[in-house]
Coordinates of C-alpha atoms in Angstrom, one line a residue:
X90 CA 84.5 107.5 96.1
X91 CA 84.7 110.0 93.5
X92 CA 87.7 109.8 91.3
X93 CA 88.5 112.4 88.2
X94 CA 90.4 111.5 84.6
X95 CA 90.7 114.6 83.0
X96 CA 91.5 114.0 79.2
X97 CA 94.7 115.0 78.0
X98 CA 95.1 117.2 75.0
X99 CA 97.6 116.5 72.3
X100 CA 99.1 119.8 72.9
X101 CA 99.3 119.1 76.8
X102 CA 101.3 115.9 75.5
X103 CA 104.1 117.7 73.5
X104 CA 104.3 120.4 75.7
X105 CA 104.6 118.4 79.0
X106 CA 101.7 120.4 80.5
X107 CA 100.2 117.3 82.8
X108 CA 100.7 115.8 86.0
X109 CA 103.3 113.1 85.5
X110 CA 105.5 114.4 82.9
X111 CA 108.7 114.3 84.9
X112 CA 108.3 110.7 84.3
X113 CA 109.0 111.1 80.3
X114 CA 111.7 114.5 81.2
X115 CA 113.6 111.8 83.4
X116 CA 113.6 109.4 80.5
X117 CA 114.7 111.9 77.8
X118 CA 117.5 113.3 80.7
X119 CA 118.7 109.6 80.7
X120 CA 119.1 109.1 77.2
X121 CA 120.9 112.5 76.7
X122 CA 123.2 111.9 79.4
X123 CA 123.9 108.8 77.7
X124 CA 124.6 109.6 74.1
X125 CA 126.4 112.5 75.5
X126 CA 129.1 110.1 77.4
X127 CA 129.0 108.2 73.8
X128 CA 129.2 110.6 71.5
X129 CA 132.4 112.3 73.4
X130 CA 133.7 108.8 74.1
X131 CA 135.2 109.4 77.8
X132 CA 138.4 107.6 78.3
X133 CA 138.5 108.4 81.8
X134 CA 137.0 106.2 84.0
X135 CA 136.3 108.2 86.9
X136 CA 134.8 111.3 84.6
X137 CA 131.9 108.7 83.6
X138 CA 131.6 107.5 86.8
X139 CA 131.0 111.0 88.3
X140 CA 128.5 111.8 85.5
X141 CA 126.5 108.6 86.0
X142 CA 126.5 108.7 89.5
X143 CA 124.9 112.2 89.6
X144 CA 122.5 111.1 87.0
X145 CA 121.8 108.6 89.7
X146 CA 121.2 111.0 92.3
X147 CA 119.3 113.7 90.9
X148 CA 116.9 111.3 89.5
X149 CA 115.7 109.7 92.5
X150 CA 115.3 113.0 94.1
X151 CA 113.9 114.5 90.9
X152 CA 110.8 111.9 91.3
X153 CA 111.0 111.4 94.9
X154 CA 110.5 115.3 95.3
X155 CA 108.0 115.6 92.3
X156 CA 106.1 112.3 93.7
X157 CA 106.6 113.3 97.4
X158 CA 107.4 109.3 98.0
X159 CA 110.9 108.9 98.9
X160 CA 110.1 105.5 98.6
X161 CA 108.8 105.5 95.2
X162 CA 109.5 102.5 92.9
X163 CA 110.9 104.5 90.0
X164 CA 113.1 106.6 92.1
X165 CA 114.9 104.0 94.2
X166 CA 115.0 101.6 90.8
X167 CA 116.9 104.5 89.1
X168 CA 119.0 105.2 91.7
X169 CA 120.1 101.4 92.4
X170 CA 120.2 100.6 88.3
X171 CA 122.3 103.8 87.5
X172 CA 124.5 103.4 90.6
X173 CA 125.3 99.8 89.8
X174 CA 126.3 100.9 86.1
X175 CA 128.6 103.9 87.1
X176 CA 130.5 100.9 89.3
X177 CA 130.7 99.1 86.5
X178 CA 132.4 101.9 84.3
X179 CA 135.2 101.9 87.0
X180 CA 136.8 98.4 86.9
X181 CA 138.6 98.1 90.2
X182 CA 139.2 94.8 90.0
X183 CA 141.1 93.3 87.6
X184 CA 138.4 90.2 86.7
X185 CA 135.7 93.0 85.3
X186 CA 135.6 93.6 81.6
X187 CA 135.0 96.8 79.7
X188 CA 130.7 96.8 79.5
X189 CA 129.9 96.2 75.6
X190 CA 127.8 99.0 74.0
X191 CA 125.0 96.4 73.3
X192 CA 125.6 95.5 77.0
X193 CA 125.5 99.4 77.7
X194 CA 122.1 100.0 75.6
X195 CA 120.2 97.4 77.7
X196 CA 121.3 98.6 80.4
X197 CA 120.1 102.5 79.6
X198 CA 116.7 101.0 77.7
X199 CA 115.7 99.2 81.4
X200 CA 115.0 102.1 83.1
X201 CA 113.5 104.4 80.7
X202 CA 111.0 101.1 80.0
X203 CA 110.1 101.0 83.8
X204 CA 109.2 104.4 83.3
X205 CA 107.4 104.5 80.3
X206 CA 105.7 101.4 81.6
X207 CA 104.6 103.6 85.1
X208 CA 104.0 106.4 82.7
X209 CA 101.0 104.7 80.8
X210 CA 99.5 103.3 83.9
X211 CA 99.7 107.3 85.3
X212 CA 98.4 108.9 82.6
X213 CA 95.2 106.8 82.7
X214 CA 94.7 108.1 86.6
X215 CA 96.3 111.9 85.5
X216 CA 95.2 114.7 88.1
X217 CA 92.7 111.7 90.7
X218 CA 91.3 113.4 93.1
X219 CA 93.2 111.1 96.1
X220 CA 92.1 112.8 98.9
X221 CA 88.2 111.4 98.2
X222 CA 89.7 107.8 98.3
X223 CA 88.6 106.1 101.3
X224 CA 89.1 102.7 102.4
X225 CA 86.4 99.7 101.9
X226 CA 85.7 96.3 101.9
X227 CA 88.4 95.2 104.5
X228 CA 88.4 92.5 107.0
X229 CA 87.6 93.2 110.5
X230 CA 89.9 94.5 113.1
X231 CA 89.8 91.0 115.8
X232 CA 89.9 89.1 112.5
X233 CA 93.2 90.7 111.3
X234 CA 95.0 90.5 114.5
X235 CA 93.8 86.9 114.8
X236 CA 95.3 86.3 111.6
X237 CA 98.6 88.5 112.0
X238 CA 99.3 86.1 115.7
X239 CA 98.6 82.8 113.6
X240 CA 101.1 83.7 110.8
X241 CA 103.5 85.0 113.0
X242 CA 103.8 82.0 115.2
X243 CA 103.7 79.9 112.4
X244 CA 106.7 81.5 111.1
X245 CA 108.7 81.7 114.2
X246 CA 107.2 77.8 114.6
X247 CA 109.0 76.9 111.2
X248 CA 112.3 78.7 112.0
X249 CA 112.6 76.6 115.6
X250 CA 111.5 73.8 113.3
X251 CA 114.4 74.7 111.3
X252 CA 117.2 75.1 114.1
X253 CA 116.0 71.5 115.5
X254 CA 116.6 69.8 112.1
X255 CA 120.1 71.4 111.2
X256 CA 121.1 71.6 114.8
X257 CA 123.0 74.7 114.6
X258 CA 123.0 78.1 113.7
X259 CA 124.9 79.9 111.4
X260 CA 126.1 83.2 113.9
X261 CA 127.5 80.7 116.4
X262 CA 129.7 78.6 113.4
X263 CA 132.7 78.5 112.6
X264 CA 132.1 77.8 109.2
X265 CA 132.2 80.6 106.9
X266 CA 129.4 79.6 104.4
X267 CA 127.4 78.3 107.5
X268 CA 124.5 80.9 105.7
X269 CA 124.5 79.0 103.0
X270 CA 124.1 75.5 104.2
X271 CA 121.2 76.3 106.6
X272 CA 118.2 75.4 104.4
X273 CA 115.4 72.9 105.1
X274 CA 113.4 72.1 102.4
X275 CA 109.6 73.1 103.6
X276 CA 110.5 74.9 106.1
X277 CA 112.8 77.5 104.9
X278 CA 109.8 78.8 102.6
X279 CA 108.5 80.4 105.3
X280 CA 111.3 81.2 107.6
X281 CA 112.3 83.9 105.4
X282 CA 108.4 85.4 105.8
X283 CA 110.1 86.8 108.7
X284 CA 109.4 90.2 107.5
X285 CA 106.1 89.6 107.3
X286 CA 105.3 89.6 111.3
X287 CA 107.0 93.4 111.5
X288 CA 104.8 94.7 108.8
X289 CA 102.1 93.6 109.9
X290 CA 102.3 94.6 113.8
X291 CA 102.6 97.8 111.7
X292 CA 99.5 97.4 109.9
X293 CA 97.3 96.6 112.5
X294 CA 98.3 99.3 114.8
X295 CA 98.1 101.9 112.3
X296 CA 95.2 101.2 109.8
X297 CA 93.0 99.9 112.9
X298 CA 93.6 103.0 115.1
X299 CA 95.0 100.7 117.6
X300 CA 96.9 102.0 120.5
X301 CA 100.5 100.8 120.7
X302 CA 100.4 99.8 124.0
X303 CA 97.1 98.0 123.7
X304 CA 97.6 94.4 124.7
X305 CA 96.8 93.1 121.5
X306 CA 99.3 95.8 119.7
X307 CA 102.0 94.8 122.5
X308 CA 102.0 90.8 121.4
X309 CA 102.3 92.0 117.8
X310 CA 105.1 94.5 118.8
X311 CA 106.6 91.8 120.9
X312 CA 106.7 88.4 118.0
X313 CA 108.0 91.5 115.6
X314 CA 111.0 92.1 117.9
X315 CA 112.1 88.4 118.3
X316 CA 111.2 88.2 114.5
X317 CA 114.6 90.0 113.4
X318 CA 116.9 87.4 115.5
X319 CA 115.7 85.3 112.3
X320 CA 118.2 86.8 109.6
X321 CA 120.4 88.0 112.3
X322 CA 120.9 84.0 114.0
X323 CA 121.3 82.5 110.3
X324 CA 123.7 85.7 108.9
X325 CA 121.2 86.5 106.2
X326 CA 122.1 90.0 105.1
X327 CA 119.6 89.9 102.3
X328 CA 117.0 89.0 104.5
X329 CA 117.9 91.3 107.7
X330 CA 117.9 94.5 105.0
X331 CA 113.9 92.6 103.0
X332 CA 112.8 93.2 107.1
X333 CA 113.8 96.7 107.9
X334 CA 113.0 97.9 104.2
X335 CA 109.6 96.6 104.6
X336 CA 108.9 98.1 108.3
X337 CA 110.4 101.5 106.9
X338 CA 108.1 101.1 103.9
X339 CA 105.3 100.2 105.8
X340 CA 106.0 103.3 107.9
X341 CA 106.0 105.6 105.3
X342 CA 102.6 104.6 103.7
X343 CA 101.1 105.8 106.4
X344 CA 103.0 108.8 107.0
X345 CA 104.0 110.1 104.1
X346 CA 104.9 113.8 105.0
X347 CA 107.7 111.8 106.8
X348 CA 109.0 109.4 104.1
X349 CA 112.7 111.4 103.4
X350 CA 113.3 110.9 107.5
X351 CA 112.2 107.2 107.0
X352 CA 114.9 106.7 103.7
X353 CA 117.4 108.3 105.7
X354 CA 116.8 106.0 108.7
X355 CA 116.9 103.3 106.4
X356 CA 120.2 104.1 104.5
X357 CA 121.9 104.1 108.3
X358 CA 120.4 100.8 109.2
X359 CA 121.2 99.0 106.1
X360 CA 124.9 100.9 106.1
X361 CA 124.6 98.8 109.8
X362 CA 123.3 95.7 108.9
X363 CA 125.7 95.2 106.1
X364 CA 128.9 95.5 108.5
X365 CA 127.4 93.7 111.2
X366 CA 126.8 90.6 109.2
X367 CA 129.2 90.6 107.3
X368 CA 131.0 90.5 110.3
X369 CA 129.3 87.7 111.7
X370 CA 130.3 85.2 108.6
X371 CA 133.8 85.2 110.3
X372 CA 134.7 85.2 106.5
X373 CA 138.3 86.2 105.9
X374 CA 140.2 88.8 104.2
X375 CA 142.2 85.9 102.4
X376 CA 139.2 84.1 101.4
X377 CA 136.8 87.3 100.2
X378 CA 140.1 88.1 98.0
X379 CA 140.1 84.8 96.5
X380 CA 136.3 84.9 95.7
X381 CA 136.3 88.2 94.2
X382 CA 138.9 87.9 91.9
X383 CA 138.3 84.1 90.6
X384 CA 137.1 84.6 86.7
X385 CA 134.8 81.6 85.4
X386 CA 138.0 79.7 84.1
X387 CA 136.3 76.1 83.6
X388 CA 138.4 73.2 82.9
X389 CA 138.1 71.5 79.3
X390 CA 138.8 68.0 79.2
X391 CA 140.8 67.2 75.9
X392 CA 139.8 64.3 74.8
X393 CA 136.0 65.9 73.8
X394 CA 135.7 68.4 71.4
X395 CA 133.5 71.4 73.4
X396 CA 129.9 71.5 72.2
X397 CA 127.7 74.6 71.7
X398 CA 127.0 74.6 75.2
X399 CA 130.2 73.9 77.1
X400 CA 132.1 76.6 74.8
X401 CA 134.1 78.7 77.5
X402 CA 134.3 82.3 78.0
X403 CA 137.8 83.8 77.2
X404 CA 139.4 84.3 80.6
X405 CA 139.8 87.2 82.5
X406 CA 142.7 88.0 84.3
X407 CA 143.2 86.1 87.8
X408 CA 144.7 88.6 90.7
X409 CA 144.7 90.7 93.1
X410 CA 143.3 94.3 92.2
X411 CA 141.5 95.8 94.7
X412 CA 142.9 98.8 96.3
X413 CA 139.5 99.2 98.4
X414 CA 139.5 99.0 102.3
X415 CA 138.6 95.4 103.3
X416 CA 135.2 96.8 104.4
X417 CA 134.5 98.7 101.2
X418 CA 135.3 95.7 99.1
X419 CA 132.5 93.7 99.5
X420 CA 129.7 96.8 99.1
X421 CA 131.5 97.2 95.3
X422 CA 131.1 94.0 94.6
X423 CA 127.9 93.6 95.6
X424 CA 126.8 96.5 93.4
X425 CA 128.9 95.5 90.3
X426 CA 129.2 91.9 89.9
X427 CA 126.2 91.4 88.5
X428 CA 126.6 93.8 85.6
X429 CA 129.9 91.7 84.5
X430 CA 128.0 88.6 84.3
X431 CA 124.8 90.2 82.3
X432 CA 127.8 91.3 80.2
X433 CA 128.9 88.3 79.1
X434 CA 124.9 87.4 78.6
X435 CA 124.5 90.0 76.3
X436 CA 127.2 89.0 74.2
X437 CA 128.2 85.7 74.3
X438 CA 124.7 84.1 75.2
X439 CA 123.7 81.4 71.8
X440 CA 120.0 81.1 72.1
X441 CA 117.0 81.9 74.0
X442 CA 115.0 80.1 76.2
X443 CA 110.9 81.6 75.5
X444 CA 109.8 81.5 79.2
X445 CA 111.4 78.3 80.6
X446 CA 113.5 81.0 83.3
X447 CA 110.7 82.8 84.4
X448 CA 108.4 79.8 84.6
X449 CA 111.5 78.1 87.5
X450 CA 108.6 77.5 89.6
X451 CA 106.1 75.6 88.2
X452 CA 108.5 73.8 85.9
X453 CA 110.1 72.6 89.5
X454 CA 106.7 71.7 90.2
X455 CA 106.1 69.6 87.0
X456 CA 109.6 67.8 87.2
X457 CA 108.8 66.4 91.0
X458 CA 104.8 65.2 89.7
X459 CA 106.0 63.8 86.5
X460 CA 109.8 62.5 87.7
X461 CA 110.8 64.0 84.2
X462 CA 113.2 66.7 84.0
X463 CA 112.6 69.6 81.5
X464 CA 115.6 69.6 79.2
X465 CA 115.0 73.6 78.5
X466 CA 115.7 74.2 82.4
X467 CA 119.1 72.0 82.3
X468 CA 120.5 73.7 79.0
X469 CA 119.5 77.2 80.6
X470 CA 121.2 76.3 83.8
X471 CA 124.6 75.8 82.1
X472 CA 124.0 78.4 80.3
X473 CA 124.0 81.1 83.2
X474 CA 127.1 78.9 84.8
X475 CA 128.8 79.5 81.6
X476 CA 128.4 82.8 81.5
X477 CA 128.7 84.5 85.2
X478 CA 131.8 86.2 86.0
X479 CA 133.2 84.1 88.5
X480 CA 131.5 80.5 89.7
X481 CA 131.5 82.4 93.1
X482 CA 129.4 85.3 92.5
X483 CA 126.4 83.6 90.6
X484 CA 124.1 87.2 90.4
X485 CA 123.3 88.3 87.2
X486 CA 120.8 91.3 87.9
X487 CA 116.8 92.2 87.2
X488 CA 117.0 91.9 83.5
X489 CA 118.4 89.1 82.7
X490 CA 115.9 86.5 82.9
X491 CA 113.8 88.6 80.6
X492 CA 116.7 88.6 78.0
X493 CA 117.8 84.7 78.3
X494 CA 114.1 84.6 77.8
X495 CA 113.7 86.8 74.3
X496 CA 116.9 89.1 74.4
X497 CA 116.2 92.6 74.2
X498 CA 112.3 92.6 73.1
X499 CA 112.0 90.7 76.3
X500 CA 113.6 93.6 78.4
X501 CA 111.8 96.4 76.9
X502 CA 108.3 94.3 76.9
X503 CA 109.4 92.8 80.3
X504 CA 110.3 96.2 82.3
X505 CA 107.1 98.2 80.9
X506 CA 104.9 95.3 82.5
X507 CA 107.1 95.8 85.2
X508 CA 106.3 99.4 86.0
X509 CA 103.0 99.4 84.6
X510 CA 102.1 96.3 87.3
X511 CA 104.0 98.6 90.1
X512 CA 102.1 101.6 89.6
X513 CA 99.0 99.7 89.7
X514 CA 99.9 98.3 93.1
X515 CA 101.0 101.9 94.4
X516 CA 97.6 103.0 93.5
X517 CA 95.6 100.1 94.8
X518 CA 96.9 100.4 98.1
X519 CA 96.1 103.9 98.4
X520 CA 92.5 103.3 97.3
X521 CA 91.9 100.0 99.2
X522 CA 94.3 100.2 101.8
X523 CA 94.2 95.8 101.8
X524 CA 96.9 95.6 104.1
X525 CA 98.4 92.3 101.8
X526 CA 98.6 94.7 98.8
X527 CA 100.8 96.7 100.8
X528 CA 102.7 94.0 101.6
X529 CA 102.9 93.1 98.1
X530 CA 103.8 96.4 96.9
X531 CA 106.5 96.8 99.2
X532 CA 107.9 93.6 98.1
X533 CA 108.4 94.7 94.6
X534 CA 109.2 97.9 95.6
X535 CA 112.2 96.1 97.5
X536 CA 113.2 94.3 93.8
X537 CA 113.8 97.4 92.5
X538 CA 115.7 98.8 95.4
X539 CA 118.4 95.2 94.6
X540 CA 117.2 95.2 90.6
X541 CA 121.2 95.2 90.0
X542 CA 122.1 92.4 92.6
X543 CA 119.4 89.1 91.2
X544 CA 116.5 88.6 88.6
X545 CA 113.6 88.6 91.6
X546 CA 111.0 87.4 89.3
X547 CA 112.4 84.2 88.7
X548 CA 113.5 83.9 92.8
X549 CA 111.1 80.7 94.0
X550 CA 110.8 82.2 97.3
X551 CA 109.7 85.3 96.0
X552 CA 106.8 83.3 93.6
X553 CA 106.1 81.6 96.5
X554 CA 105.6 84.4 98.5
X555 CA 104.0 86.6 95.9
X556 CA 100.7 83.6 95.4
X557 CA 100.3 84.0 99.4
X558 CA 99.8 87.2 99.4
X559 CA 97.6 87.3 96.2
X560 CA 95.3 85.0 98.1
X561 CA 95.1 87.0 101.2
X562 CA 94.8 89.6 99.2
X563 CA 91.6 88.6 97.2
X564 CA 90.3 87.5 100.5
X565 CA 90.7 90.2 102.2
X566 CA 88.8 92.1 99.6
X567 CA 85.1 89.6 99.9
X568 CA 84.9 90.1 103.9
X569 CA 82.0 92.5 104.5
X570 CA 83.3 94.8 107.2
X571 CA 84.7 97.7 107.1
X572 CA 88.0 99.4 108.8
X573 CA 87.6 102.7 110.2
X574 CA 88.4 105.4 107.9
X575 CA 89.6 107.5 110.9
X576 CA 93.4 106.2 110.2
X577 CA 93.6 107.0 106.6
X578 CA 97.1 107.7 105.2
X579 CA 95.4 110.2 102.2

């Protein structure tokens, strides 16, 4: 494999003559958009809305189109991030607050660092030559299948496991936070791999220039069918829209002439999903009300005076404002919460926490082998109780771990690791094609696509998930045979 790095010039730099320079016009568009709405101070909500929301729009089809990936990372993170903030400039409900400037800055210096991160990784690889790339160095095809049957059934092994143990299933309860309460310690790890068994049936037809109807492709097509009664039985929404963003990503990697039919496929089925389950929690228009508009009003008791760490947060008000349809309710929240409570990080949060919420993980792990608990992880614990809007909705979004971490240094460092690690995963699954660095890439690809909703990189299950595939991966990669190169997606 022959790959080309042209130099670039400083005069290509400053005159935007190279390949990925849309990525630095996209950043500059975003900060000009956003001193703009600053410097002439709209007071009308619904004016900045309509000015962030396009910015939102024509930047994920400015690099989608440029890119010719309508599932690329930095398009769909820009679209989610900028989407979430022009939500959060139009305060529906009564609970939000008014986003702080400092809260307005991080929010506007996380994507352009995503971007600049991408940018540095791209110009490194300016103008490659992909259509010389070729796969090598992958695992046989019987040995993948054999491996794709044994992970499925294990997975599907673990969720009947799981149904055994609880002894019911969240779609048929009653109970509205059923979801919630159907967790198995050991188990549930792997149940929500679910999405694994789709991708790769996907994989393994594709790559392997397997016929669908094969036997062997049939079996995978089969366990990848009666995979998506997982999140469907147990009312996961978050993990019913993971499985059919991976399958459509999966798609689209290896046809990537058709990757704007694949988005639009996959905004209908998530529009579908969302209903459907939300649906299925046989959760109440009475009780979403109350959880949407309860502020994080905690009880002091009187006879202590409140510590550093117990100080409250001045309350919002508590009632009704919603003048949303029922079933559009829930969608705003969903985008906008999160922003409210990273608000009152930026500016009411009293000290940082150097790596303790990033390291969850392993600092779980050390806490169960020693029997000690880390007092770092218990003070930031009531710290992000303290400060989310409402002790309902505990989401905070992508950044925030990075600034309870080391504030703002943390974001801008964080985010340029961020895309800088993404595009290197975009380009090694083109060049390898290891079908668990797909997986991978897809993965994070799918953190950017909720960046506004939780702070993935401190999720357990994702960790978890993330050191599997990291070791298939590097597997993968020291078996001597070859795939056939017949299938390539370049």
């Amino acid at each position: 494999m022959q790959v080309n790095h042209p130099k670039l010039s400083g005069k290509d730099i400053f005159s935007f003559n190279f390949k990925h320079a849309y990525l630095i016009k996209n950043a500059i568009l975003i900060v000009f958009v956003f001193l703009l709405m600053r410097v002439i101070g709209f007071e009308n909500q619904v004016i900045s809305f309509f000015i962030m929301f396009a910015l939102a729009v024509f930047s994920y089809f400015y690099i989608s189109i440029k890119n010719k990936d309508f599932f690329d990372f930095r398009a769909i993170f820009l679209a989610a991030w900028l989407v979430s903030f022009a939500l959060n400039l139009i305060r529906l409900n009564s609970i939000y607050n008014e986003l702080s400037l400092k809260t307005s800055i991080v929010l506007i210096v996380t994507p352009i660092m995503l971007l600049l991160g991408s940018f540095l990784y791209e110009i490194k690889h300016n103008n490659q030559t992909e259509e010389k790339v070729k796969p090598t160095k992958l695992m046989d095809g019987n040995l993948f299948f054999a491996i794709s049957l044994l992970i499925s059934v294990f997975i599907l092994s673990c969720f009947v496991a799981e149904i055994i143990k609880i002894g019911e299933l969240p779609y048929f309860s009653s109970d509205m936070n059923a979801y919630v309460t159907f967790y198995v310690s050991g188990l549930h790890q792997f149940v929500v791999l679910s999405y694994f068994i789709t991708c790769l049936a996907i994989i393994y037809i594709h790559q392997y220039g397997v016929k669908w109807h094969s036997p062997k492709a049939l079996v995978l097509i089969a366990l990848s069918m009666v995979s998506y009664a997982i999140p469907i039985l147990i009312v996961s929404r978050q993990l019913l829209l993971l499985q059919l963003f991976i399958m459509l990503f999966t798609l689209a990697f290896y046809h990537r002439k058709k990757s704007f039919q694949l988005f639009v496929a996959m905004v209908l089925c998530f529009g579908w999903a969302f209903v459907f389950l939300s649906g299925a929690r046989n959760q109440s228009e009475e009780y979403l009300a109350d959880v949407y508009t309860q502020s994080n009003v905690q009880e002091e008791d009187s006879s202590e005076v409140p510590s550093e760490d117990t100080e409250t947060i001045v309350p919002t008000q508590h009632e009704v404002a919603f003048d949303l349809p029922p079933v559009l309710v829930t969608p705003y929240v969903y985008f906008s919460n999160s922003f409210q409570s990273f608000n009152n990080q930026v500016n009411h949060q009293k000290k940082h926490y150097y790596g303790i919420s990033l390291l969850e993980l392993p600092v779980k792990t050390w806490s169960k082998i020693t029997g000690e608990d880390v007092e770092l992880m218990d003070a930031y614990k009531r710290e992000k109780a303290r400060l989310q809007i409402s002790p309902f909705l505990n989401t905070f979004g992508f950044v925030s771990d990075f600034y309870f971490d080391f504030g703002i240094i943390g974001v801008v460092v964080g985010m340029a690791l961020y895309g800088y690690v993404l595009a290197w995963l975009k380009h090694k699954s083109l060049v390898s094609q290891n079908p668990f660095i797909i997986m991978l890439s897809g993965l994070f690809v799918y953190a950017c696509l909720f960046s506004f909703f939780i702070p993935w990189l401190s999720n357990t299950t994702l960790q978890y998930t993330v050191v599997f595939l990291v070791l298939l991966a590097f597997w993968n990669t020291r078996t001597k045979n070859k795939v056939s190169e017949t299938n390539s997606p370049i």
